[in-house]
Coordinates of C-alpha atoms in Angstrom, one line a residue:
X1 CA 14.7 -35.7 84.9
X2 CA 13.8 -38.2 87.5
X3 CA 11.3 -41.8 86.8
X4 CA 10.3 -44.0 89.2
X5 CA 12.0 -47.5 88.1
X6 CA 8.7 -49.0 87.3
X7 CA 7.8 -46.5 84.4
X8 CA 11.2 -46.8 83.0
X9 CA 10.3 -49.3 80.8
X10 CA 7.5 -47.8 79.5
X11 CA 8.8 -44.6 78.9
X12 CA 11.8 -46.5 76.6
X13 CA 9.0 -48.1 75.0
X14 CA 7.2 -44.6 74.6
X15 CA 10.5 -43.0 73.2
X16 CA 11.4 -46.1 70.8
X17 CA 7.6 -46.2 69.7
X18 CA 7.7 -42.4 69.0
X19 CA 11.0 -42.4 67.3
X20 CA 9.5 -45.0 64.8
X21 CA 7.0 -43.4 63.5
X22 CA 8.9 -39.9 63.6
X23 CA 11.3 -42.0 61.5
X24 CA 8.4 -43.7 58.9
X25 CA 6.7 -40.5 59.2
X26 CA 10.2 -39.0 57.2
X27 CA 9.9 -41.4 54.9
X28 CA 6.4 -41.1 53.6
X29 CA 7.0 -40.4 49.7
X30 CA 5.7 -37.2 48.4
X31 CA 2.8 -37.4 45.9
X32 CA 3.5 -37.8 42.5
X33 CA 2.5 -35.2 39.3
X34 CA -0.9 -37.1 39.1
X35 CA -1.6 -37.5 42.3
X36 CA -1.4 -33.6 42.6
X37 CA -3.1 -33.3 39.8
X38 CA -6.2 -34.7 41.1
X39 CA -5.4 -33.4 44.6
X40 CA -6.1 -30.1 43.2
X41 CA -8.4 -31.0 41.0
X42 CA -6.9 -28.9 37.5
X43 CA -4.9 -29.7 34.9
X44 CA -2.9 -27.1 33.8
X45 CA -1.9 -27.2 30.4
X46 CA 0.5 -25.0 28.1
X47 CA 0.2 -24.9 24.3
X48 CA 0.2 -22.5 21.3
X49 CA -2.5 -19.7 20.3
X50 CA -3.3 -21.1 16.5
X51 CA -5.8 -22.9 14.5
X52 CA -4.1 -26.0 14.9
X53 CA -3.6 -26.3 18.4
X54 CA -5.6 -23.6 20.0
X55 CA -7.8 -20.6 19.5
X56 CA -11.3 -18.7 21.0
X57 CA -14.1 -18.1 18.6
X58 CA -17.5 -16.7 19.8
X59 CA -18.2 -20.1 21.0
X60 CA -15.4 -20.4 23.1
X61 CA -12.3 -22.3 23.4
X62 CA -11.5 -24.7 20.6
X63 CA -8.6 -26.3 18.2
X64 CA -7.5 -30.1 17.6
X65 CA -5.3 -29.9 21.1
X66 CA -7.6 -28.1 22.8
X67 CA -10.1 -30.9 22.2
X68 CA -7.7 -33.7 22.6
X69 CA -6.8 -32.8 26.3
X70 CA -10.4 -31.6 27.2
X71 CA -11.0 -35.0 26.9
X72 CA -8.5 -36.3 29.3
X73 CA -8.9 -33.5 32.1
X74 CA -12.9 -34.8 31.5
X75 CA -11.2 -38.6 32.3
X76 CA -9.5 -37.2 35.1
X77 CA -12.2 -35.4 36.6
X78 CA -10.8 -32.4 36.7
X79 CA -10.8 -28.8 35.3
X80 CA -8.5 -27.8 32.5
X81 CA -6.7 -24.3 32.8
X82 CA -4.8 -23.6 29.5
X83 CA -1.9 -21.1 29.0
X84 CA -0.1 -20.0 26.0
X85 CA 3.5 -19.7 25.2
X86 CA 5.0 -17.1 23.7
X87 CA 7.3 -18.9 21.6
X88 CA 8.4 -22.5 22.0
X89 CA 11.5 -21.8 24.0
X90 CA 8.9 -20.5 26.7
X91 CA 6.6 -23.6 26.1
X92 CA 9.6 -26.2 26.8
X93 CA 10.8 -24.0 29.5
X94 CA 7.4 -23.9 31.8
X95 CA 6.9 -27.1 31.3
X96 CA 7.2 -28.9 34.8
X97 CA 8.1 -25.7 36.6
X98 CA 5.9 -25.3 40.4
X99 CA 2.9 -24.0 40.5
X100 CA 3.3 -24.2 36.8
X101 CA 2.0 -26.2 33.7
X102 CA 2.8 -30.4 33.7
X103 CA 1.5 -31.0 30.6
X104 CA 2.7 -29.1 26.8
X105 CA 0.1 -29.8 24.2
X106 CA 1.2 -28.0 21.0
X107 CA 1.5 -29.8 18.0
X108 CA 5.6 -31.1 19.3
X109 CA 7.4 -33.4 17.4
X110 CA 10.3 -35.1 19.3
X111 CA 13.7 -34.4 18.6
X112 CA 17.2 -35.5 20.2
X113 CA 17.4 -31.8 21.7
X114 CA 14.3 -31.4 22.9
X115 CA 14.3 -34.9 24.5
X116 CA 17.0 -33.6 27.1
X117 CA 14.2 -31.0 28.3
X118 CA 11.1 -33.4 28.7
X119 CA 9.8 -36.4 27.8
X120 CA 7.2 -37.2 25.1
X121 CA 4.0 -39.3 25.3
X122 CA 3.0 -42.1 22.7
X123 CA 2.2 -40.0 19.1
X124 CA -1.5 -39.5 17.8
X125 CA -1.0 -37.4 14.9
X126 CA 1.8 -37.7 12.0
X127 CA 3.1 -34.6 9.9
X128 CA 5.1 -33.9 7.1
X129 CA 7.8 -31.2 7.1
X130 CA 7.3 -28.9 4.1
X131 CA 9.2 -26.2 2.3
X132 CA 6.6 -23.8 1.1
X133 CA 7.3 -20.9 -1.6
X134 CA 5.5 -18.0 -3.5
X135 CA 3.7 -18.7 -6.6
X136 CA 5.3 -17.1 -9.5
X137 CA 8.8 -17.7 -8.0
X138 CA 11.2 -20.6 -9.3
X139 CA 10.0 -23.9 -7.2
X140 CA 13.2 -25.6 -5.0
X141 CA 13.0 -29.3 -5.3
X142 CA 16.1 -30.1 -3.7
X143 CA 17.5 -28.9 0.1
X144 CA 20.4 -27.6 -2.1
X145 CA 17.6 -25.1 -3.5
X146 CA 17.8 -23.4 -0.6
X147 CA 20.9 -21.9 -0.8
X148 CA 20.6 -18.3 -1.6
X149 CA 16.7 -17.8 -0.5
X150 CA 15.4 -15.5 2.2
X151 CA 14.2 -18.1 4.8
X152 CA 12.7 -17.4 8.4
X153 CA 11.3 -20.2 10.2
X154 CA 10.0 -20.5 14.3
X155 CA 12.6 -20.4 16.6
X156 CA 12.9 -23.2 18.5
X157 CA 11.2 -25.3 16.4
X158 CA 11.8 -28.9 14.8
X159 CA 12.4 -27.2 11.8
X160 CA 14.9 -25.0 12.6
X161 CA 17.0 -27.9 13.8
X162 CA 16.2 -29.3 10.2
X163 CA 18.0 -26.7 8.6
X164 CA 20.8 -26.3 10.9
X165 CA 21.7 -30.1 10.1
X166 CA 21.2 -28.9 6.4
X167 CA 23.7 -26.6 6.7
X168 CA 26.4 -28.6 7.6
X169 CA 25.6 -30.1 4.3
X170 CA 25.4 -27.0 2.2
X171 CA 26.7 -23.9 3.9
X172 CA 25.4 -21.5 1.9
X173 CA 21.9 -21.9 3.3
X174 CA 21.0 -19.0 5.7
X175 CA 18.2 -18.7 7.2
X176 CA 16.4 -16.7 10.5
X177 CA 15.0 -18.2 13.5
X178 CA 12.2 -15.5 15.0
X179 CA 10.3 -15.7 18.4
X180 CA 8.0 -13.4 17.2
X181 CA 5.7 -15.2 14.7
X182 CA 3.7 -17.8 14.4
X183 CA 2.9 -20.5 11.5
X184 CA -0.1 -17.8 10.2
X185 CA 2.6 -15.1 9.9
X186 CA 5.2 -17.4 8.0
X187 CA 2.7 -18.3 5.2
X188 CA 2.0 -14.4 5.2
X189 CA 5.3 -13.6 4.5
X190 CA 5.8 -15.9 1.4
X191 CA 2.3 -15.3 1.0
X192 CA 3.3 -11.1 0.4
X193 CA 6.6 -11.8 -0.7
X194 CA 8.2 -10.7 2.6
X195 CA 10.8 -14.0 2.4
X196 CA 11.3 -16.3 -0.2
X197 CA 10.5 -19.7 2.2
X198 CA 9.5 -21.4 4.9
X199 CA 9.0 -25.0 7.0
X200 CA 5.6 -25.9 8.4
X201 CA 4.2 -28.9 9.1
X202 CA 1.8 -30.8 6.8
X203 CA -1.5 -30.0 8.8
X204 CA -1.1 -26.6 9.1
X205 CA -0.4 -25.6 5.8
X206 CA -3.6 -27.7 4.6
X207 CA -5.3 -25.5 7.3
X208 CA -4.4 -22.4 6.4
X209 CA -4.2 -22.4 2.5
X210 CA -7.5 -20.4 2.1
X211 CA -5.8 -17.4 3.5
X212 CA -2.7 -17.4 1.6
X213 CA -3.5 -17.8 -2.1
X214 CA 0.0 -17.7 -3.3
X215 CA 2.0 -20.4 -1.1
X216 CA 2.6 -23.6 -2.6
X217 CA 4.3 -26.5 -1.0
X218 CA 8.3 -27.0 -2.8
X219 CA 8.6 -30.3 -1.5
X220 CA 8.5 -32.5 1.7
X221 CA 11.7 -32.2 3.4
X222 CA 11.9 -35.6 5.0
X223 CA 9.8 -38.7 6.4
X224 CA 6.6 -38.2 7.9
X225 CA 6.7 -37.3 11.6
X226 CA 4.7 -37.9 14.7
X227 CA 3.5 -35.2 17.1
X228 CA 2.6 -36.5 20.7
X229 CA 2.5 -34.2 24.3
X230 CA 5.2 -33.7 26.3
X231 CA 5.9 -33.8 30.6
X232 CA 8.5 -32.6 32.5
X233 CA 11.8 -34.7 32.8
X234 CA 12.7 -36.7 35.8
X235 CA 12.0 -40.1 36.6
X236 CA 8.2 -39.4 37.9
X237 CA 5.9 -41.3 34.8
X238 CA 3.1 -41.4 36.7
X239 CA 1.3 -38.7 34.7
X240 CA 2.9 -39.9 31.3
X241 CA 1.6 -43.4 31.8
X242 CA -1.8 -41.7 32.4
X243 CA -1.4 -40.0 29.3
X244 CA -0.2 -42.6 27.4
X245 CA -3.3 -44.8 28.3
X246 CA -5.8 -42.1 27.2
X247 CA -4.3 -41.8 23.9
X248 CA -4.2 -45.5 23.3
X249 CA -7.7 -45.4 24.6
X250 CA -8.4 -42.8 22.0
X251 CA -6.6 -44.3 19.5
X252 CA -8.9 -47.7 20.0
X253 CA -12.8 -46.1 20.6
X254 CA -12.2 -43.5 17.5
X255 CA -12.2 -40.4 19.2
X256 CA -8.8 -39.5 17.2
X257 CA -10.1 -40.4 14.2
X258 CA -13.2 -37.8 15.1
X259 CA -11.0 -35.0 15.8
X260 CA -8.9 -36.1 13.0
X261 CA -11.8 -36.0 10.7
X262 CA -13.3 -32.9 12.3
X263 CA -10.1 -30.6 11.6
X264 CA -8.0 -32.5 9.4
X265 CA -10.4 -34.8 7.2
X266 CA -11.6 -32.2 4.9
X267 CA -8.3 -30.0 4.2
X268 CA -7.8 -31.0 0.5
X269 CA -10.9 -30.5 -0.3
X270 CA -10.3 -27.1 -2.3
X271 CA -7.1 -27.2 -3.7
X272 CA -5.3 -23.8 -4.9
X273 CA -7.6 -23.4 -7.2
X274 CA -10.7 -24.0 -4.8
X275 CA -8.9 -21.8 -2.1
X276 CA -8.0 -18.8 -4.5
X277 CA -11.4 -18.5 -5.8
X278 CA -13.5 -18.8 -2.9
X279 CA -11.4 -16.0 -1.4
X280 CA -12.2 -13.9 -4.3
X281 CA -16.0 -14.6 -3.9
X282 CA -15.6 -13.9 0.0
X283 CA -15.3 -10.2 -1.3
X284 CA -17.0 -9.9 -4.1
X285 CA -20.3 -11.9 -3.9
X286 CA -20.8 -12.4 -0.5
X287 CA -21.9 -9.1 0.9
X288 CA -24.5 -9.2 -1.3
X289 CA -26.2 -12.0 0.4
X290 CA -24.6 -11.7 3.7
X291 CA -27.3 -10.1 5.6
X292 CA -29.9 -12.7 4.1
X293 CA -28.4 -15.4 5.5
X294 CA -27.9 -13.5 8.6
X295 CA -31.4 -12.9 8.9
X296 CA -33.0 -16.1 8.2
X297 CA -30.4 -18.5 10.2
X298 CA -31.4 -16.4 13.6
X299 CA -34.9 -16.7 12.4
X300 CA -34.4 -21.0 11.7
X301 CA -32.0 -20.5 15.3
X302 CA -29.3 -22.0 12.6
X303 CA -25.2 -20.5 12.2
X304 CA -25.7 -17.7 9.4
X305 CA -21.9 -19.2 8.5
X306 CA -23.3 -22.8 7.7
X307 CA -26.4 -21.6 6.0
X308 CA -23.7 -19.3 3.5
X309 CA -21.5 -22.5 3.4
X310 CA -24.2 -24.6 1.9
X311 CA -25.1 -21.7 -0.6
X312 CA -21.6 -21.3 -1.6
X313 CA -21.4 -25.3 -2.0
X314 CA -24.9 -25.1 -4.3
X315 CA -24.3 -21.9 -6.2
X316 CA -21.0 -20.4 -5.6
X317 CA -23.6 -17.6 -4.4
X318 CA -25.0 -17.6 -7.7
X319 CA -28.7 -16.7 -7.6
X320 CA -29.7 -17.3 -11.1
X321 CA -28.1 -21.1 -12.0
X322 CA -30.1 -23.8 -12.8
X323 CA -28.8 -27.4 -13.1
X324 CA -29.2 -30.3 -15.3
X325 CA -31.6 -31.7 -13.2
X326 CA -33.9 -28.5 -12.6
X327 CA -33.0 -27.5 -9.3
X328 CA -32.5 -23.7 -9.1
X329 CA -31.2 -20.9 -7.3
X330 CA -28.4 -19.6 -4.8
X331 CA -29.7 -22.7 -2.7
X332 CA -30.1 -25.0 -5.4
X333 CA -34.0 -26.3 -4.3
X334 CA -36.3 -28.3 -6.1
X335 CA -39.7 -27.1 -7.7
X336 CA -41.3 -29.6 -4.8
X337 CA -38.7 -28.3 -1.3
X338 CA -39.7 -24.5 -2.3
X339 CA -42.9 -25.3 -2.8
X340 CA -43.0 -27.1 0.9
X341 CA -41.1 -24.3 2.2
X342 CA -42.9 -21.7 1.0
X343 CA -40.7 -20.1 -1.9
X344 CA -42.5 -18.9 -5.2
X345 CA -39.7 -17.7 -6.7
X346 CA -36.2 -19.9 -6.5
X347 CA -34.6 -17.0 -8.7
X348 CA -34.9 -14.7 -5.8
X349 CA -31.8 -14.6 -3.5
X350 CA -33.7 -13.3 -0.5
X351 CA -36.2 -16.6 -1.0
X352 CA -33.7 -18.6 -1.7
X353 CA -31.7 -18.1 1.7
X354 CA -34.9 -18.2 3.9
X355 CA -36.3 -21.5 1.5
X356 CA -32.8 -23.3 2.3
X357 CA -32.8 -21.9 6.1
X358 CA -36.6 -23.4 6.7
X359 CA -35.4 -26.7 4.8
X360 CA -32.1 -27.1 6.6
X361 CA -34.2 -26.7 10.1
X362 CA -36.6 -29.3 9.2
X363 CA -34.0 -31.8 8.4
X364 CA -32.6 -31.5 11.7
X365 CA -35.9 -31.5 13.2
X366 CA -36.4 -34.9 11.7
X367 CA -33.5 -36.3 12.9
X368 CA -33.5 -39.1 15.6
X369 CA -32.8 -37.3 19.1
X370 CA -30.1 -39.9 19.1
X371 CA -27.6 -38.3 17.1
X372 CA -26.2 -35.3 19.0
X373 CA -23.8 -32.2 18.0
X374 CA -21.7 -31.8 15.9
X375 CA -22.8 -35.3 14.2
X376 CA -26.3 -34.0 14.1
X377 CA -25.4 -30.9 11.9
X378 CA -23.7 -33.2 9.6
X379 CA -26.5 -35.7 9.1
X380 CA -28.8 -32.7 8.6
X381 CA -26.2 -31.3 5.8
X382 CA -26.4 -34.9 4.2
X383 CA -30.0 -35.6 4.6
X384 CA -30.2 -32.3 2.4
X385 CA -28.7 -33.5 -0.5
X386 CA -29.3 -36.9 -0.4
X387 CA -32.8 -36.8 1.3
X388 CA -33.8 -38.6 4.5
X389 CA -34.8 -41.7 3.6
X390 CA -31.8 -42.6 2.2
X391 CA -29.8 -41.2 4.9
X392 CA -31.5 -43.5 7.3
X393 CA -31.0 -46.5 4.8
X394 CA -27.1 -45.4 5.5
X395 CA -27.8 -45.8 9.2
X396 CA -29.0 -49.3 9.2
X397 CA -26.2 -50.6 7.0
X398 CA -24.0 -48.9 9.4
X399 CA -25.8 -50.3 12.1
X400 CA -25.7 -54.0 10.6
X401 CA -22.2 -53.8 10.4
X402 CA -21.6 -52.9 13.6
X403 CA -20.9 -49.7 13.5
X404 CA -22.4 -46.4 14.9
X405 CA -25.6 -45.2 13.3
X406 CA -25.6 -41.5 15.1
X407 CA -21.8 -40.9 14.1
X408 CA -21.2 -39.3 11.2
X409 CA -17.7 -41.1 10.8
X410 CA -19.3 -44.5 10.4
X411 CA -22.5 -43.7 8.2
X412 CA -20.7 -41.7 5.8
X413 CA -18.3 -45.2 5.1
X414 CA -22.1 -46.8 4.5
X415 CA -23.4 -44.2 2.1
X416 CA -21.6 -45.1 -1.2
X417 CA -22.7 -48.6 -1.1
X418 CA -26.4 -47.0 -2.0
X419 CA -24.7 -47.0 -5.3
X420 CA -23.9 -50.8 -5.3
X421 CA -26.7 -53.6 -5.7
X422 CA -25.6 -55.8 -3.9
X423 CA -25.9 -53.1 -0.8
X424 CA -29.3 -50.8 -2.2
X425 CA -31.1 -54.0 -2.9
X426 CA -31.7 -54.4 0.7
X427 CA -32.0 -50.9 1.5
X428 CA -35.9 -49.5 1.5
X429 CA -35.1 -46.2 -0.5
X430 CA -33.1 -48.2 -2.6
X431 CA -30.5 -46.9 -5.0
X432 CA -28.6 -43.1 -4.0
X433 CA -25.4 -41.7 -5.7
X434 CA -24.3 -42.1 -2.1
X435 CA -21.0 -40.7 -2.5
X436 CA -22.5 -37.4 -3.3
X437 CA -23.6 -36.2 0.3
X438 CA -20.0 -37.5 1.7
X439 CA -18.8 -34.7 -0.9
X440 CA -21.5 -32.6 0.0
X441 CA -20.7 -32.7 3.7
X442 CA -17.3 -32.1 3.7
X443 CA -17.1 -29.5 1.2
X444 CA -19.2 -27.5 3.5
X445 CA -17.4 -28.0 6.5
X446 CA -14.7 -26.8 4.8
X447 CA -16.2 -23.5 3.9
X448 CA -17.7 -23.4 7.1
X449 CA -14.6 -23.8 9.1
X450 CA -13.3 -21.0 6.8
X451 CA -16.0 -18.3 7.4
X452 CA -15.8 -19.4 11.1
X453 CA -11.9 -18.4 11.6
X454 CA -12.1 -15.2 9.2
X455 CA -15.2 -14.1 11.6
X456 CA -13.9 -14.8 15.2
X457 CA -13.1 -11.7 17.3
X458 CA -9.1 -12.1 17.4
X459 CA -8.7 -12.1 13.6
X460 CA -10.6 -8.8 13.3
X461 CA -7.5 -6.2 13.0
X462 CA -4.9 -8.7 11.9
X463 CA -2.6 -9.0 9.1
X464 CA -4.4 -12.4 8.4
X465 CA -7.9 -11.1 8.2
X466 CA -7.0 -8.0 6.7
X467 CA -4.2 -8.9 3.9
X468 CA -4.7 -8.9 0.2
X469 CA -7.6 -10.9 -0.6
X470 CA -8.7 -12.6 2.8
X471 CA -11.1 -10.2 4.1
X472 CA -14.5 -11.4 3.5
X473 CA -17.1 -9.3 3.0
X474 CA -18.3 -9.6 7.1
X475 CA -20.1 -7.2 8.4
X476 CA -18.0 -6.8 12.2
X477 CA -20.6 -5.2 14.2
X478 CA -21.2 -8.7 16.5
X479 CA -25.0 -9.1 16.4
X480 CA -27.6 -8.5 19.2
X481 CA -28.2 -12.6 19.8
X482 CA -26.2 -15.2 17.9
X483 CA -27.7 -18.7 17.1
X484 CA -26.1 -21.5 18.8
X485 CA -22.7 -22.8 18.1
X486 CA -22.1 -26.2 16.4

């Protein structure tokens, strides 16, 4: 090609200038996992399908982990799309694939193998390992106990990495790894006398105890652990440093301690005992009542489950005790609250349910419209028990010590001091056994959060809701209009 000599120049200069930014152009560094993140505004997310991590329930998607990384897509501004893993080979192997899932919320513990797959955030729960058996059955309290049980535990999982290191120790240990089960299905087992033990971690046997009336933990087999999230390997940390700030930031402002408190806080709360006996009275008293409280929690636009859970907490679904104190009833309510709330007889189960149902609606009606779900429900539960007036004395001493008075978390810290002088003496209700609606409260989440899992939609039909003595007496025919969800 032929230039004139005068555009020479310029067309080097063109060539070198164009060359450049061909050159920089190359060099521009691709975007990192967050920035794609927001780029495509989701968050995709892997974990496991259980109460402890994640579940659906007719008001949706729910768990501990589904909670905890809600609240970080929310930060992020972006939509969260969960997926499940079949087992946790399949969750670690996703992980950080395209097009696939960056982040692996699950309930994971770290571990020297599984740190050569991904890397693992800062922790924000801590387990304990525990070897669970069958009542009835002679207890191990030693690993060398092991030797000669049937043992099947997750495969994959911490725990099966627990044993193998056992077994160097003492060979005679054998156990099976299986893909095809979950935590619920292990308890089951010892539960039915299918094997003679199992690992799980602390939380989820706490969680799950009410179904499973015969497990009983052995011992712990080691230190406490911590459980944190886990992102592909590699040297990209833009994502994990994300995460890593959110949890601190969780860790600081309380919301761990919520969820903590909202799924964790109230496990112990029944005992073997507790859990054995209130899954006897699941079949044999509640039916009974069942379509009572039904009835009148649509009518108060209240959960039927709550309204049972406080009658269990009152009566054991009793409708003929009276107390010390003269309160009477399968809802336990003074001569003055049935009067108010239109009961004549407390004796009668049937006016009972619907005197409790009117008087749990009108606590919540007189609540501040500063205190939101779920907090709101629990104030209500306490103001029940304790009565309103106290409950708000609570609120200003929590409020005076600079803490929240619409979170349940921080008031319930303030209520035993309406025991203590030095505290009810400045209080205008004065003195409360305060630590009785703490009790109160979280006796009935408990029950709650029981009749809540045995109802939901993916239970009906399985070996969990239908084995031995954890079928409840539920009517499954989903009604025509539901009150709202917590």
């Amino acid at each position: 090609m032929f230039f004139p000599t005068a555009l020479r120049p310029r067309y080097a200069k063109w060539l070198i200038a164009t060359g450049l930014f061909l050159m920089l152009s190359g060099c521009v560094d691709k975007p990192n996992t967050l920035e794609r993140v927001k780029e495509d505004g989701v968050l995709r997310v892997i974990t496991r399908n259980s109460p402890a991590t994640y579940f659906q329930d007719r008001s949706g998607e729910t768990g501990f982990e589904y909670e905890l990384v809600k609240r970080f897509a929310d930060d992020l501004g972006v939509e969260l799309k969960i997926e499940t893993a079949d087992n946790l080979d399949d969750l670690f192997d996703q992980v950080g694939k395209p097009n696939g899932p960056v982040l692996a919320a699950a309930g994971l513990v770290s571990s020297e193998q599984r740190t050569k797959q991904v890397r693992f955030s800062h922790p924000y729960l801590e387990v304990t390992p525990q070897v669970i058996y069958r009542n009835g059955q002679s207890r191990p309290t030693e690993p060398g106990d092991l030797v000669g049980r049937k043992i099947m535990v997750l495969k994959g999982s911490t725990h099966a990495e627990q044993l193998a290191e056992l077994k160097r120790k003492y060979p005679g240990i054998e156990y099976e790894e299986s893909d095809a089960v979950e935590v619920v299905d292990l308890l089951r087992m010892v539960d039915e006398g299918q094997i003679d033990l199992t690992l799980v971690d602390s939380n989820e046997v706490a969680m799950n105890q009410v179904y499973f009336t015969n497990v009983r933990v052995a011992f712990d087999l080691g230190d406490a652990r911590s459980q944190s999230w886990a992102v592909a390997a590699g040297e990209d940390n833009s994502l994990l440093n994300e995460i890593n700030a959110y949890l601190d930031k969780a860790q600081k402002n309380g919301t761990l301690q919520r969820l903590k408190d909202r799924y964790y806080g109230h496990v112990d709360v029944l005992g073997y005992m507790g859990a054995t006996t209130f899954a006897q009275h699941l079949q044999q008293r509640l039916p009974k009542y069942e379509q009572h409280f039904k009835t009148y929690a649509k009518k108060e636009k209240v959960d039927w489950r709550l309204l049972a859970a406080i009658g269990y907490q009152e009566s054991l679904w009793q409708p003929a005790v009276t107390s010390k104190t003269g309160v009477r009833g399968l809802m336990m309510l003074t001569q003055n609250t049935a009067q108010a709330m239109g009961v004549s007889n407390r004796l009668d189960p049937k006016q009972s349910i619907m005197g409790g149902a009117k008087y749990l609606a009108y606590m919540k009606d007189q609540l501040d419209e500063s205190i939101q779900e779920p907090d709101r429900t629990w104030f209500a539960l306490a103001a029940y028990n304790v009565g309103i007036g106290h409950l708000d004395d609570a609120r200003k001493l929590a409020s005076r010590e600079g803490l929240s008075p619409d979170k349940w978390l921080d008031v319930k810290k303030m209520l035993p001091r309406l025991s203590q002088k030095q505290w009810y003496s400045k209080t205008r209700y004065g003195y409360a056994r305060g630590g009785e609606p703490v009790h109160f409260v979280a006796n009935i989440r408990r029950y709650y959060d029981i009749l809540t899992w045995v109802t939901q939609p993916q239970l009906e039909g399985t070996q969990v809701a239908e084995g031995n003595l954890h079928v409840p007496g539920i009517d499954k025919s989903k009604p025509a209009q539901e009150p709202a969800p917590l």
